[in-house]
PDB file of C-alpha atoms in Angstrom:
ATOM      1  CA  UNK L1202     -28.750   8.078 -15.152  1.00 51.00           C
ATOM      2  CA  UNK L1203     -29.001   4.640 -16.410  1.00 57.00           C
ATOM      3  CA  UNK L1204     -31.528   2.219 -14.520  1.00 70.00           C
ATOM      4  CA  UNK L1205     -29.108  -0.945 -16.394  1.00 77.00           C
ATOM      5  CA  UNK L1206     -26.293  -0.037 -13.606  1.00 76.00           C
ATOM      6  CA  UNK L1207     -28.775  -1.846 -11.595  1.00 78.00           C
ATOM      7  CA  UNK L1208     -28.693  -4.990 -13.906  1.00 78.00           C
ATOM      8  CA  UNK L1209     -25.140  -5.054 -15.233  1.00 85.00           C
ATOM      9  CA  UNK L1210     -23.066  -7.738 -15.535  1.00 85.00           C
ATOM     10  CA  UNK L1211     -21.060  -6.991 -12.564  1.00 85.00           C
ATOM     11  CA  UNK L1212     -24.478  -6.880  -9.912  1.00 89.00           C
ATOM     12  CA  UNK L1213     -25.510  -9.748 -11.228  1.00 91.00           C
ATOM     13  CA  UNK L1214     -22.090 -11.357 -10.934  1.00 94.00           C
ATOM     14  CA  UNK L1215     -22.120 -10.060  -7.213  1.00 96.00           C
ATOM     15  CA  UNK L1216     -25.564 -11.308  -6.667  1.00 96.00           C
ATOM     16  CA  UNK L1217     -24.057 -14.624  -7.963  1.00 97.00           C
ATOM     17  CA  UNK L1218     -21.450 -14.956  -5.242  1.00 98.00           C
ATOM     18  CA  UNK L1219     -23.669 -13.629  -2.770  1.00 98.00           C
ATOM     19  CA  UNK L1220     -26.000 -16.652  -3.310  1.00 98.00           C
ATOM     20  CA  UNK L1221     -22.683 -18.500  -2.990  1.00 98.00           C
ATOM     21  CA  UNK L1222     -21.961 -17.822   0.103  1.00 98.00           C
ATOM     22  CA  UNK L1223     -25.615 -17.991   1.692  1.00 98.00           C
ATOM     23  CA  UNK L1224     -25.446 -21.800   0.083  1.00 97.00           C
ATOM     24  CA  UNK L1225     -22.267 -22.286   1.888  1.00 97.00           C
ATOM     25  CA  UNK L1226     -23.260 -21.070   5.149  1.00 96.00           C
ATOM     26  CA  UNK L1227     -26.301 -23.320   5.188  1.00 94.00           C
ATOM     27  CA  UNK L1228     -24.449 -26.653   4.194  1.00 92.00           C
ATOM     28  CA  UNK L1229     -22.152 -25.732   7.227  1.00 91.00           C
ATOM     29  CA  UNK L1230     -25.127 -25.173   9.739  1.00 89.00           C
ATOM     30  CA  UNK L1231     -26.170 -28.491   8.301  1.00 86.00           C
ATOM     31  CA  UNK L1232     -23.065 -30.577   8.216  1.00 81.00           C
ATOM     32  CA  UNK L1233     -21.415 -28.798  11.456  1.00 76.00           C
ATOM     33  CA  UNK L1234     -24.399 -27.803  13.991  1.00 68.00           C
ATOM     34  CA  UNK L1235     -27.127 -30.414  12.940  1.00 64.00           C
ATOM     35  CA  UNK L1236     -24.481 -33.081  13.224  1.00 64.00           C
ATOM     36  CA  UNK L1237     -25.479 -34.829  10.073  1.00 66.00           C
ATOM     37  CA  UNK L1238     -21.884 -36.348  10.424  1.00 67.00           C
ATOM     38  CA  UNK L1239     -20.461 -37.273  13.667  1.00 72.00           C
ATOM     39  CA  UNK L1240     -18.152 -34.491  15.602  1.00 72.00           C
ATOM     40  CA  UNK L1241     -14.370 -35.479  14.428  1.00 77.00           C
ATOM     41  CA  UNK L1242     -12.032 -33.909  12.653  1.00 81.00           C
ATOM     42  CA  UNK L1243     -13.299 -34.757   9.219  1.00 84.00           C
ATOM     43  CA  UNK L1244     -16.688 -32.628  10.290  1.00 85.00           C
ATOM     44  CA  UNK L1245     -14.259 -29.788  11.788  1.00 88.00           C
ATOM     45  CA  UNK L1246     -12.436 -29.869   8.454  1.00 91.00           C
ATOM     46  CA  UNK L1247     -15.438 -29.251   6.159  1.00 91.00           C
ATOM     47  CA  UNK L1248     -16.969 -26.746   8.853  1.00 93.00           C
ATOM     48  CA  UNK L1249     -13.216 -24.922   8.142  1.00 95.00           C
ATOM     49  CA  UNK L1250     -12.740 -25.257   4.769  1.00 96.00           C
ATOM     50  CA  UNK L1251     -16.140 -23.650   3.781  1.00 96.00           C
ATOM     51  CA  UNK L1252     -15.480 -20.518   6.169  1.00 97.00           C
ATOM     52  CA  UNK L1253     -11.859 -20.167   4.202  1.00 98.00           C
ATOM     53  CA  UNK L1254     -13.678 -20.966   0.934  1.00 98.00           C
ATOM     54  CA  UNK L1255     -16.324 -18.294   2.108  1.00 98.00           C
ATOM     55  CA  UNK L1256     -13.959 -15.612   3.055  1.00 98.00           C
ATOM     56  CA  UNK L1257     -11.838 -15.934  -0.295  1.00 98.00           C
ATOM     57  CA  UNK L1258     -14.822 -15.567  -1.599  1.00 98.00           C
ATOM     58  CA  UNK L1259     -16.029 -12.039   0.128  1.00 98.00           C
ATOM     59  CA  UNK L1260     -11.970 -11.213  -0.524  1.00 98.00           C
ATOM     60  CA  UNK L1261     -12.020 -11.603  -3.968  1.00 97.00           C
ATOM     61  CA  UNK L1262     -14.890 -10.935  -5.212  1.00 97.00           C
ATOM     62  CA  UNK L1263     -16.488  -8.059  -2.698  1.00 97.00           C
ATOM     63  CA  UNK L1264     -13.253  -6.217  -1.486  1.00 97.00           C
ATOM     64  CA  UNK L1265     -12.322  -6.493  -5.167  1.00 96.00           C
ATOM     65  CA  UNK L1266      -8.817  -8.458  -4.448  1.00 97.00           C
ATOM     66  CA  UNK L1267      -9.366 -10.161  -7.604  1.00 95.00           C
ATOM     67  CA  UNK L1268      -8.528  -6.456  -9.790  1.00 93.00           C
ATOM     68  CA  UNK L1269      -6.130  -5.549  -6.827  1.00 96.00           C
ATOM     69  CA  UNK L1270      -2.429  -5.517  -7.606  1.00 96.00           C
ATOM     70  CA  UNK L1271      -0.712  -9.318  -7.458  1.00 96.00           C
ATOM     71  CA  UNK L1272       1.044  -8.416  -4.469  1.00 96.00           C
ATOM     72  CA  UNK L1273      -1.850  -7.489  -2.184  1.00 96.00           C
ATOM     73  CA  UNK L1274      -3.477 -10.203  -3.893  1.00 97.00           C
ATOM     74  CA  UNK L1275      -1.162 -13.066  -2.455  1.00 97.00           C
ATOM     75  CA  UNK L1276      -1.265 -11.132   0.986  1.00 97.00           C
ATOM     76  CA  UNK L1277      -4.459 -12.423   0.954  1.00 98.00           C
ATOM     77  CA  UNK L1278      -4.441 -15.440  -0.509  1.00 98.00           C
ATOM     78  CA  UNK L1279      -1.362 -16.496   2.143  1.00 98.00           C
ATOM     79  CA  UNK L1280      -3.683 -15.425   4.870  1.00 98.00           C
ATOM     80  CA  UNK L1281      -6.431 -18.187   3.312  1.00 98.00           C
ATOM     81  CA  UNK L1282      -3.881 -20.493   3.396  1.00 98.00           C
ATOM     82  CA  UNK L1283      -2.469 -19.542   6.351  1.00 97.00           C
ATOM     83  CA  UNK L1284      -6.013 -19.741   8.172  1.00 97.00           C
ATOM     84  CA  UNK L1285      -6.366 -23.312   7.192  1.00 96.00           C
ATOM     85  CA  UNK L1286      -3.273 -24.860   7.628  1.00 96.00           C
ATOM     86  CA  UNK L1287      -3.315 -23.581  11.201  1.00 97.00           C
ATOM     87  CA  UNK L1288      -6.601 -24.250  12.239  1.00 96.00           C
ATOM     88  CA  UNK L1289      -6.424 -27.870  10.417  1.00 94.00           C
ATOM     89  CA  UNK L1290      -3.372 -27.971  12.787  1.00 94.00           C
ATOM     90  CA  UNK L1291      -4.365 -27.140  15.862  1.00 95.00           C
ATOM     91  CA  UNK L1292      -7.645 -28.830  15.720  1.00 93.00           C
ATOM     92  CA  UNK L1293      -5.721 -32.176  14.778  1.00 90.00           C
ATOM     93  CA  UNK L1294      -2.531 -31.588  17.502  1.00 90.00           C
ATOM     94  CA  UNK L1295      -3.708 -29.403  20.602  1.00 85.00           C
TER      95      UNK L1295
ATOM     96  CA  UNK A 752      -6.150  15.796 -34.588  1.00 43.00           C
ATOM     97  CA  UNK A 753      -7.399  13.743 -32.173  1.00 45.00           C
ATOM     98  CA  UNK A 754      -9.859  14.636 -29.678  1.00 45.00           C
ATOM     99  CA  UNK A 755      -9.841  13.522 -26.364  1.00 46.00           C
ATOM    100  CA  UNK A 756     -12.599  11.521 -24.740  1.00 46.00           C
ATOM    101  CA  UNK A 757     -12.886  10.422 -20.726  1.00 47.00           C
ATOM    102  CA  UNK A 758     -13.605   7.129 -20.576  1.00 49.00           C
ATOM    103  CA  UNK A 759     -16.877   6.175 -19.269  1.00 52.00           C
ATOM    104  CA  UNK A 760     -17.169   5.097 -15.038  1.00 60.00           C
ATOM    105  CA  UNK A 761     -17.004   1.712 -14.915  1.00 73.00           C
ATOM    106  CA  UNK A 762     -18.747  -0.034 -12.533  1.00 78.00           C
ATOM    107  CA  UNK A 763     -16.332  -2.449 -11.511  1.00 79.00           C
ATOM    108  CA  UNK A 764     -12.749  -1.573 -10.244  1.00 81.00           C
ATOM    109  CA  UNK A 765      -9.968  -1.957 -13.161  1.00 81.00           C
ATOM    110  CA  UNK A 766      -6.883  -4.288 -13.479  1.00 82.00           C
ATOM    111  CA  UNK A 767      -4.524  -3.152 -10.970  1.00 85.00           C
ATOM    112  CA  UNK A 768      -6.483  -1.253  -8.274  1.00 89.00           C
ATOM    113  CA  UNK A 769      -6.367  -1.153  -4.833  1.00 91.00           C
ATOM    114  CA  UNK A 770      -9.561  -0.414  -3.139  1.00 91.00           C
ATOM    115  CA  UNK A 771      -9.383   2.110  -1.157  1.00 89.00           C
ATOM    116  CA  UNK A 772      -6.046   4.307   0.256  1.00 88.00           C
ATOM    117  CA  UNK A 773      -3.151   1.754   0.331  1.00 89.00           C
ATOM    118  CA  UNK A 774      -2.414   2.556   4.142  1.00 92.00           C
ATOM    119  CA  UNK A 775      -5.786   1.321   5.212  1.00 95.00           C
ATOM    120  CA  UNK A 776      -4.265  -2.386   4.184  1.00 96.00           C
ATOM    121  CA  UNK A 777      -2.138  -2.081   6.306  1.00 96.00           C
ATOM    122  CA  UNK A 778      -4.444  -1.969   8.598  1.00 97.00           C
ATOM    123  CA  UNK A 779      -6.793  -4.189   7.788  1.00 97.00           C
ATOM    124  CA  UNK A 780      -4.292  -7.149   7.360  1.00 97.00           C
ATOM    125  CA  UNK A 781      -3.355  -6.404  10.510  1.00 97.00           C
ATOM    126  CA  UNK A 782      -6.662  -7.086  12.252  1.00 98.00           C
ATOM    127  CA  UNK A 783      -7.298 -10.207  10.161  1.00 98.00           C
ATOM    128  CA  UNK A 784      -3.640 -11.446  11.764  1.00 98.00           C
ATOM    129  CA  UNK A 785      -4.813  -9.942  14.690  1.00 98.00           C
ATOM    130  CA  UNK A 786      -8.570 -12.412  14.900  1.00 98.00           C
ATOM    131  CA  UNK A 787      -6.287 -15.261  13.432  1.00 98.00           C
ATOM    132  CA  UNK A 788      -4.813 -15.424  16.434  1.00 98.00           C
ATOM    133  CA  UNK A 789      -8.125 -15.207  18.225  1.00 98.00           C
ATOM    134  CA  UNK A 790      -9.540 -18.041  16.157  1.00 98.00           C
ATOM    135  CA  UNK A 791      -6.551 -20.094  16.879  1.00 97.00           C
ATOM    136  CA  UNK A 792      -7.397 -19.143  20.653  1.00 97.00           C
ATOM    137  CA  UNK A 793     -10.696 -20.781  20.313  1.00 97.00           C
ATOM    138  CA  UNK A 794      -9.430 -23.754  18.751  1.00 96.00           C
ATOM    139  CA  UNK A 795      -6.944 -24.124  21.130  1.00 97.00           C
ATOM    140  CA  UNK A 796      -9.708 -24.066  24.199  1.00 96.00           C
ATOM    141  CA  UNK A 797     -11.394 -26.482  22.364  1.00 95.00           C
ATOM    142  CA  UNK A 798      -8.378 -28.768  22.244  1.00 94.00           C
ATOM    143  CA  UNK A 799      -7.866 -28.365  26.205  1.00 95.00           C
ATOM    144  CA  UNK A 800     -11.029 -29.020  27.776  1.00 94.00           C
ATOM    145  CA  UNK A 801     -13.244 -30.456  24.348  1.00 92.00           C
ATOM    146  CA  UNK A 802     -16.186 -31.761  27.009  1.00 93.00           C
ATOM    147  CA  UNK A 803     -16.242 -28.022  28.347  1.00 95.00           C
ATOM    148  CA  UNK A 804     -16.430 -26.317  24.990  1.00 94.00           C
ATOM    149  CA  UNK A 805     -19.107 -28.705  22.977  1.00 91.00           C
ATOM    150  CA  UNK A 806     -21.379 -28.341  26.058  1.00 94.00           C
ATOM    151  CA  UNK A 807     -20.998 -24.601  26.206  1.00 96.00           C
ATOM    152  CA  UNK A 808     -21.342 -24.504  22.452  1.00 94.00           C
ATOM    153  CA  UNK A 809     -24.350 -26.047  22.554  1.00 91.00           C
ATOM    154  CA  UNK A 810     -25.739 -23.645  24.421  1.00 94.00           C
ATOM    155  CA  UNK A 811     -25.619 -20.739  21.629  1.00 95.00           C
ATOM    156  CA  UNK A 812     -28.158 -19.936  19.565  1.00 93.00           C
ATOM    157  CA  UNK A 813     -26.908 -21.499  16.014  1.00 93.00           C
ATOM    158  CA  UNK A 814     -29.893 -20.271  14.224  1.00 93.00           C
ATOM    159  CA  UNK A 815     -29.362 -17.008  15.125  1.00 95.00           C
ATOM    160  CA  UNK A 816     -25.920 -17.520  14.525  1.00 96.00           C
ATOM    161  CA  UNK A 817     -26.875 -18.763  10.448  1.00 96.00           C
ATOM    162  CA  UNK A 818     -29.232 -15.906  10.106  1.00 97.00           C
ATOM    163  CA  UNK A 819     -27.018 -12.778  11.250  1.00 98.00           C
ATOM    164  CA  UNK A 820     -24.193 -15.065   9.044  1.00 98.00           C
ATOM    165  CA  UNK A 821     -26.877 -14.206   6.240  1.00 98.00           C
ATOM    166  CA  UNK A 822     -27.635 -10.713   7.187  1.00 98.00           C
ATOM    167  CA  UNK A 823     -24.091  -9.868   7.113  1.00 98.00           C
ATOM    168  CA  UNK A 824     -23.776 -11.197   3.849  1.00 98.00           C
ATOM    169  CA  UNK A 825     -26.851  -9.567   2.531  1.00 98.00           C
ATOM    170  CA  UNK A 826     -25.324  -6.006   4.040  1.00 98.00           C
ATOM    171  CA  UNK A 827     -22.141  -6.559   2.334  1.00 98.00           C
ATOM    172  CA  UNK A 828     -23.778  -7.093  -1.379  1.00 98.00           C
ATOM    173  CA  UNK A 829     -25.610  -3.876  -0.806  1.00 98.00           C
ATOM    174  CA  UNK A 830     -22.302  -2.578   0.051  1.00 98.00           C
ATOM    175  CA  UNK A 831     -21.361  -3.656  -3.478  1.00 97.00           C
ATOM    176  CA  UNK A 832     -23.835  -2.637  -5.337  1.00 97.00           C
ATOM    177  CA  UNK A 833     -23.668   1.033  -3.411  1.00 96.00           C
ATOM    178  CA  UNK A 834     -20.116   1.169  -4.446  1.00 96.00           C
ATOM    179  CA  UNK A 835     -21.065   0.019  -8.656  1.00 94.00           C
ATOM    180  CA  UNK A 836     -23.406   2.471  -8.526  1.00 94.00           C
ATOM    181  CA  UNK A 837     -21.456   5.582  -6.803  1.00 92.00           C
ATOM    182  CA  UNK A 838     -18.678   4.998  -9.334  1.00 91.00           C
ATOM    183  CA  UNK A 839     -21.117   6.114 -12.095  1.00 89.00           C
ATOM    184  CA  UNK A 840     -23.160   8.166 -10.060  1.00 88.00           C
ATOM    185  CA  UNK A 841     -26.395   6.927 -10.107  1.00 91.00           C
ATOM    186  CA  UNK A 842     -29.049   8.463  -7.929  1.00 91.00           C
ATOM    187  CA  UNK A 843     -29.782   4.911  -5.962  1.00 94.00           C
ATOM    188  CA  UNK A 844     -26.137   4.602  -4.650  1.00 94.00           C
ATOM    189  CA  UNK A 845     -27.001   6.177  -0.684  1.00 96.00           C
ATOM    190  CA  UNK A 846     -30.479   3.957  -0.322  1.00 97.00           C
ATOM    191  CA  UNK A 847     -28.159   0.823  -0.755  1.00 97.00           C
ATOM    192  CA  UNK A 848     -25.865   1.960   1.719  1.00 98.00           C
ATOM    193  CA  UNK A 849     -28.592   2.748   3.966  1.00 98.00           C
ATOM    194  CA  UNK A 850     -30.267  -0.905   3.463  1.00 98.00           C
ATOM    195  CA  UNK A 851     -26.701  -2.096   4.763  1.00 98.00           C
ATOM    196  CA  UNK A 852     -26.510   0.094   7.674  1.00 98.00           C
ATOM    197  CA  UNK A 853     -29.888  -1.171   8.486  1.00 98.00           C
ATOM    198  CA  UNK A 854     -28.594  -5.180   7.932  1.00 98.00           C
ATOM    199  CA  UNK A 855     -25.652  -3.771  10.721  1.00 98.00           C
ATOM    200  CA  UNK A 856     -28.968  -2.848  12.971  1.00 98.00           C
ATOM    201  CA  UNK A 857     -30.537  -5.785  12.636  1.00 98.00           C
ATOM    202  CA  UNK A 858     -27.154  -7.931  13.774  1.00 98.00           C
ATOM    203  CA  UNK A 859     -26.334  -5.601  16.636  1.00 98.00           C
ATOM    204  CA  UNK A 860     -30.722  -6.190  17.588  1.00 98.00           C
ATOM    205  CA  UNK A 861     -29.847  -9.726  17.181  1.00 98.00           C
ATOM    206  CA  UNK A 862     -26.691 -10.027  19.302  1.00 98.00           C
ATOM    207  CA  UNK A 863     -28.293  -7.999  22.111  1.00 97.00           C
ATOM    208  CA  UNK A 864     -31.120 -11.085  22.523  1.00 97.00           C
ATOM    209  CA  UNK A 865     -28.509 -13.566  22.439  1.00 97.00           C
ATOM    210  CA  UNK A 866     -26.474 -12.185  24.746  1.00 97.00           C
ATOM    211  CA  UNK A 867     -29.338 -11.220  27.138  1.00 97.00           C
ATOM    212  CA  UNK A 868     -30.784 -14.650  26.624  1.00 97.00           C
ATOM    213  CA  UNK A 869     -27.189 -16.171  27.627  1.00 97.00           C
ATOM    214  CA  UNK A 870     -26.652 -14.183  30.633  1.00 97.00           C
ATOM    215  CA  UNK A 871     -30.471 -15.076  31.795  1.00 97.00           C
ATOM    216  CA  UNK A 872     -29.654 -18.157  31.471  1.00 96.00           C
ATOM    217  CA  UNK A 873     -26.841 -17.948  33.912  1.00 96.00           C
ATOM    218  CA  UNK A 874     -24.335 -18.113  30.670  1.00 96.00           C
ATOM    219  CA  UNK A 875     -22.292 -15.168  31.554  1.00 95.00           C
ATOM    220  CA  UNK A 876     -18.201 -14.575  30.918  1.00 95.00           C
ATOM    221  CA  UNK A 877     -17.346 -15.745  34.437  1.00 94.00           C
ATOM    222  CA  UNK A 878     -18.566 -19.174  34.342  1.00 94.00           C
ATOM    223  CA  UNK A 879     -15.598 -20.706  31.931  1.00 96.00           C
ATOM    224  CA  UNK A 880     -13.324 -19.841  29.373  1.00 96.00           C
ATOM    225  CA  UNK A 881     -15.695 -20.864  26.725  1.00 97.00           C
ATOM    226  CA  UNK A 882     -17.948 -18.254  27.609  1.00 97.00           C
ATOM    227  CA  UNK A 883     -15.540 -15.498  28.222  1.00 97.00           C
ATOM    228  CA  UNK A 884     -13.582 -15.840  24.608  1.00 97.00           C
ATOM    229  CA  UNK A 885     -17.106 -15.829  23.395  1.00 98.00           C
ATOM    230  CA  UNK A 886     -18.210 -12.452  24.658  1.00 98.00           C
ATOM    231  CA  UNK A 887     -14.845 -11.096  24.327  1.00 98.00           C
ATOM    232  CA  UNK A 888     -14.313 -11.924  20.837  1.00 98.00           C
ATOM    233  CA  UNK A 889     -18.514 -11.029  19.260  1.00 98.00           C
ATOM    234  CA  UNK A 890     -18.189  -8.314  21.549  1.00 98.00           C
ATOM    235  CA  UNK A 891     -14.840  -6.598  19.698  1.00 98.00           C
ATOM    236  CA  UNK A 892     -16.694  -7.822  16.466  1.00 98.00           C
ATOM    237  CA  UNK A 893     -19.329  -5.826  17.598  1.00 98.00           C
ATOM    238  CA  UNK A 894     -17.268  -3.035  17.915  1.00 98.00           C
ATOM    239  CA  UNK A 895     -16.374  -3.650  13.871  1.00 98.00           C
ATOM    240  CA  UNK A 896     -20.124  -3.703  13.353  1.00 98.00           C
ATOM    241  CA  UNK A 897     -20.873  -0.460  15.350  1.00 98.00           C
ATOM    242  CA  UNK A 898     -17.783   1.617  13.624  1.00 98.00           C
ATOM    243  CA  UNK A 899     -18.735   0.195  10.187  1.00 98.00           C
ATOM    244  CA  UNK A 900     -21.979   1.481  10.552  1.00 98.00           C
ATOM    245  CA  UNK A 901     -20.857   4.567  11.422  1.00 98.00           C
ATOM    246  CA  UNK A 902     -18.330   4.780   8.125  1.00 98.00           C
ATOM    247  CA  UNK A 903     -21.673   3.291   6.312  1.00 98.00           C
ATOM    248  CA  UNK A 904     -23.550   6.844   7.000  1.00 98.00           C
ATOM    249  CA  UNK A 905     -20.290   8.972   5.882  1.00 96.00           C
ATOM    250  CA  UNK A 906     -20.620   6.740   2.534  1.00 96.00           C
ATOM    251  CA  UNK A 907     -24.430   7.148   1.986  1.00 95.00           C
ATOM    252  CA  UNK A 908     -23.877  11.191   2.279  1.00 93.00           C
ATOM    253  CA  UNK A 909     -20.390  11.118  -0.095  1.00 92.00           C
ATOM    254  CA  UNK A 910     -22.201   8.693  -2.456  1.00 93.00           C
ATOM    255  CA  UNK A 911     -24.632  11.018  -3.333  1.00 89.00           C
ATOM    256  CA  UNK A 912     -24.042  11.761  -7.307  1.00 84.00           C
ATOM    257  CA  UNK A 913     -23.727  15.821  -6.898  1.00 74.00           C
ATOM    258  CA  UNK A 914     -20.289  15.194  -4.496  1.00 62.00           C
ATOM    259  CA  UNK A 915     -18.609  11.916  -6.380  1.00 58.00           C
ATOM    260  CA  UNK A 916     -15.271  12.367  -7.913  1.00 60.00           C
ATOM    261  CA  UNK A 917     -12.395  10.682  -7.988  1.00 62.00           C
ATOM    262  CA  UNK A 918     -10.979  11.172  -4.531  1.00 63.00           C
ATOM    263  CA  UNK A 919     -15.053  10.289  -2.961  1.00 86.00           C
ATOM    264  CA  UNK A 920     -14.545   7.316  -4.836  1.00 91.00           C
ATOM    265  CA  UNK A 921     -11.741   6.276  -3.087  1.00 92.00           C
ATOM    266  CA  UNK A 922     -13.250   6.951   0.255  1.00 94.00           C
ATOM    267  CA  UNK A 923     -15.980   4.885  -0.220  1.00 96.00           C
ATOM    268  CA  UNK A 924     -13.932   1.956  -1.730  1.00 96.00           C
ATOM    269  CA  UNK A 925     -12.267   2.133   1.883  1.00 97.00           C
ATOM    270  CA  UNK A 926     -15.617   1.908   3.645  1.00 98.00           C
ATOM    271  CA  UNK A 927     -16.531  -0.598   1.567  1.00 98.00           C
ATOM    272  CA  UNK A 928     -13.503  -2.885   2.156  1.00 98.00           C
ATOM    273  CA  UNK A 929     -13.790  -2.181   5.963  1.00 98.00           C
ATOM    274  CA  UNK A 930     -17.310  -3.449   6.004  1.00 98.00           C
ATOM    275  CA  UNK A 931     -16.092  -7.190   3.656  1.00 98.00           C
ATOM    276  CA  UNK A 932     -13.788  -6.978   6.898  1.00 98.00           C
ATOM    277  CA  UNK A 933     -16.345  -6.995   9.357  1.00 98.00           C
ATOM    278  CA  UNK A 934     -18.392  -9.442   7.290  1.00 98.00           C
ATOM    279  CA  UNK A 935     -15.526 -11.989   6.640  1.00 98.00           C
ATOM    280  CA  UNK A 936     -14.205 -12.125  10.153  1.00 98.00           C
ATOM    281  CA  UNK A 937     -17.756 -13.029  11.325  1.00 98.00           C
ATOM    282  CA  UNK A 938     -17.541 -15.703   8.819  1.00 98.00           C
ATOM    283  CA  UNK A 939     -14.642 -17.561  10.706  1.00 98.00           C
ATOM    284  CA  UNK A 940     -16.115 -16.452  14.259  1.00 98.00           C
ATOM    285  CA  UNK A 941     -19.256 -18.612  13.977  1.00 97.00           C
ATOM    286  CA  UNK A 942     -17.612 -21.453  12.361  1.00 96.00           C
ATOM    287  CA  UNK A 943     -15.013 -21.882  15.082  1.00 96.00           C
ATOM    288  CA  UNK A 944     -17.313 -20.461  17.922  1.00 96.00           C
ATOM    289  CA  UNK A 945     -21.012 -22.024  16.973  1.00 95.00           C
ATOM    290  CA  UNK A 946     -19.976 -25.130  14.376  1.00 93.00           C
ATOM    291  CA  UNK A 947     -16.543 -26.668  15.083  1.00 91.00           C
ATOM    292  CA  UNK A 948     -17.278 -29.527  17.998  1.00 82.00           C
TER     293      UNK A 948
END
């Protein structure tokens, strides 16, 4: 068996988003828990937006939503949009 | 006269595919609606009693928090990887879904402190709502974590090259999206639990 399965295009490309989303989940620790900008809705809004940015991400790319057929597809991507219009909402009105 | 070839495994899933058995969508939409609502329960809380929630907050462990964020993570590219490599055999698919199992140990190992650290600290579920969404809500995540493990040591036996067809293939596709499940819900869990103020 082929030891290049190991570095195709597609591992790598995982690898890629992996990275991604480690990235992301550190500039949230910083901008959200270290309080690098005040708590307010601006800081709840980033901290939200990268989680929905981060779970499209794991969607797409490592359920493999991104091949899957368009109408699972937008069942997901109404859920990300879903997730953040809510939140956003409640955050701002309750 | 044309002879027929199979086309090679690919390693990635083609145009049109949906990971997995169709019926296991259903249900795991369901439980993303289902810890929607429990992350619009959280925001909610904070909304009601804000003073309450940032103080209890900032009483978790955040950096524990970050790292089994990254742990997770890490588990679920093995999970990836596992899957490429089932899908055209190769003798290394098991070990990576072994090395994710053990990523699901190391998050349950970490979870256990923090939760023993809270309750030491006179932290527990009966103090205020803060804490009791909190343990409710890692604890049924924890539930994912433990169950996905579980389907992680079915997959490292089926993903062995002698047993992988078509229909194995499928199976493990289904573990595999279960455990992205596990891994994005936690995403959304620590933002709204450990970083929203």
């Amino acid at each position: 068996m082929p030891d290049s399965a190991l570095k195709s295009r597609a591992t790598k490309a995982s690898a890629v988003v992996w990275a991604a989303l480690v990235v992301f989940t550190v500039a949230s620790f910083v901008l959200g828990g270290e309080h690098l900008i005040e708590p307010s809705p601006l800081a709840a809004a980033v901290v939200i937006g990268i989680a929905v940015v981060k779970i499209r991400l794991v969607g797409l790319h490592f359920m493999e939503l991104r091949h899957a057929p368009i109408a699972l597809r937008l069942v997901f991507e109404a859920y990300c949009v879903g997730l953040i219009v809510s939140l956003m909402a409640i955050y701002v009105m309750v | 006269m044309t002879a027929e070839v199979e086309a090679p495994p690919q390693l990635a899933a083609p145009k049109g595919h949906v990971p997995g058995e169709p019926g296991l969508w259903v249900f795991l939409l369901g439980d993303m609606v289902v810890f929607g609502i429990f992350f619009g329960t959280i925001l909610v809380l904070r909304g009601q009693e804000p003073e309450m929630f940032v103080a209890s907050a900032e009483t978790l462990h955040l950096e524990w928090g970050v790292a089994n964020t990254i742990v997770l993570l890490t588990s679920s590219l093995f999970v990836v990887i596992g899957l490429h490599l089932a899908r055209v055999r190769h003798h290394r698919a098991p070990m990576f879904f072994l090395a994710a199992v053990a990523c699901g140990l190391v998050f349950a190992g970490v979870k256990a402190i923090e939760y023993t650290s809270l309750v030491r600290d006179g932290h527990t579920a009966s103090v205020n709502d803060f804490y009791m969404y909190y343990f409710m809500f890692t604890g049924i995540h924890l539930g994912h974590v433990v169950l996905g493990m579980g389907a992680l040591l079915v997959a490292m036996r089926i993903s062995r090259p002698t047993l992988t067809g078509s229909p194995r293939v499928a199976s493990l596709e289904g573990v595999a999206s279960f455990w992205h499940l596990v891994d994005l819900l936690w995403i959304m869990l620590f933002a709204t639990l450990y970083l929203v103020r």
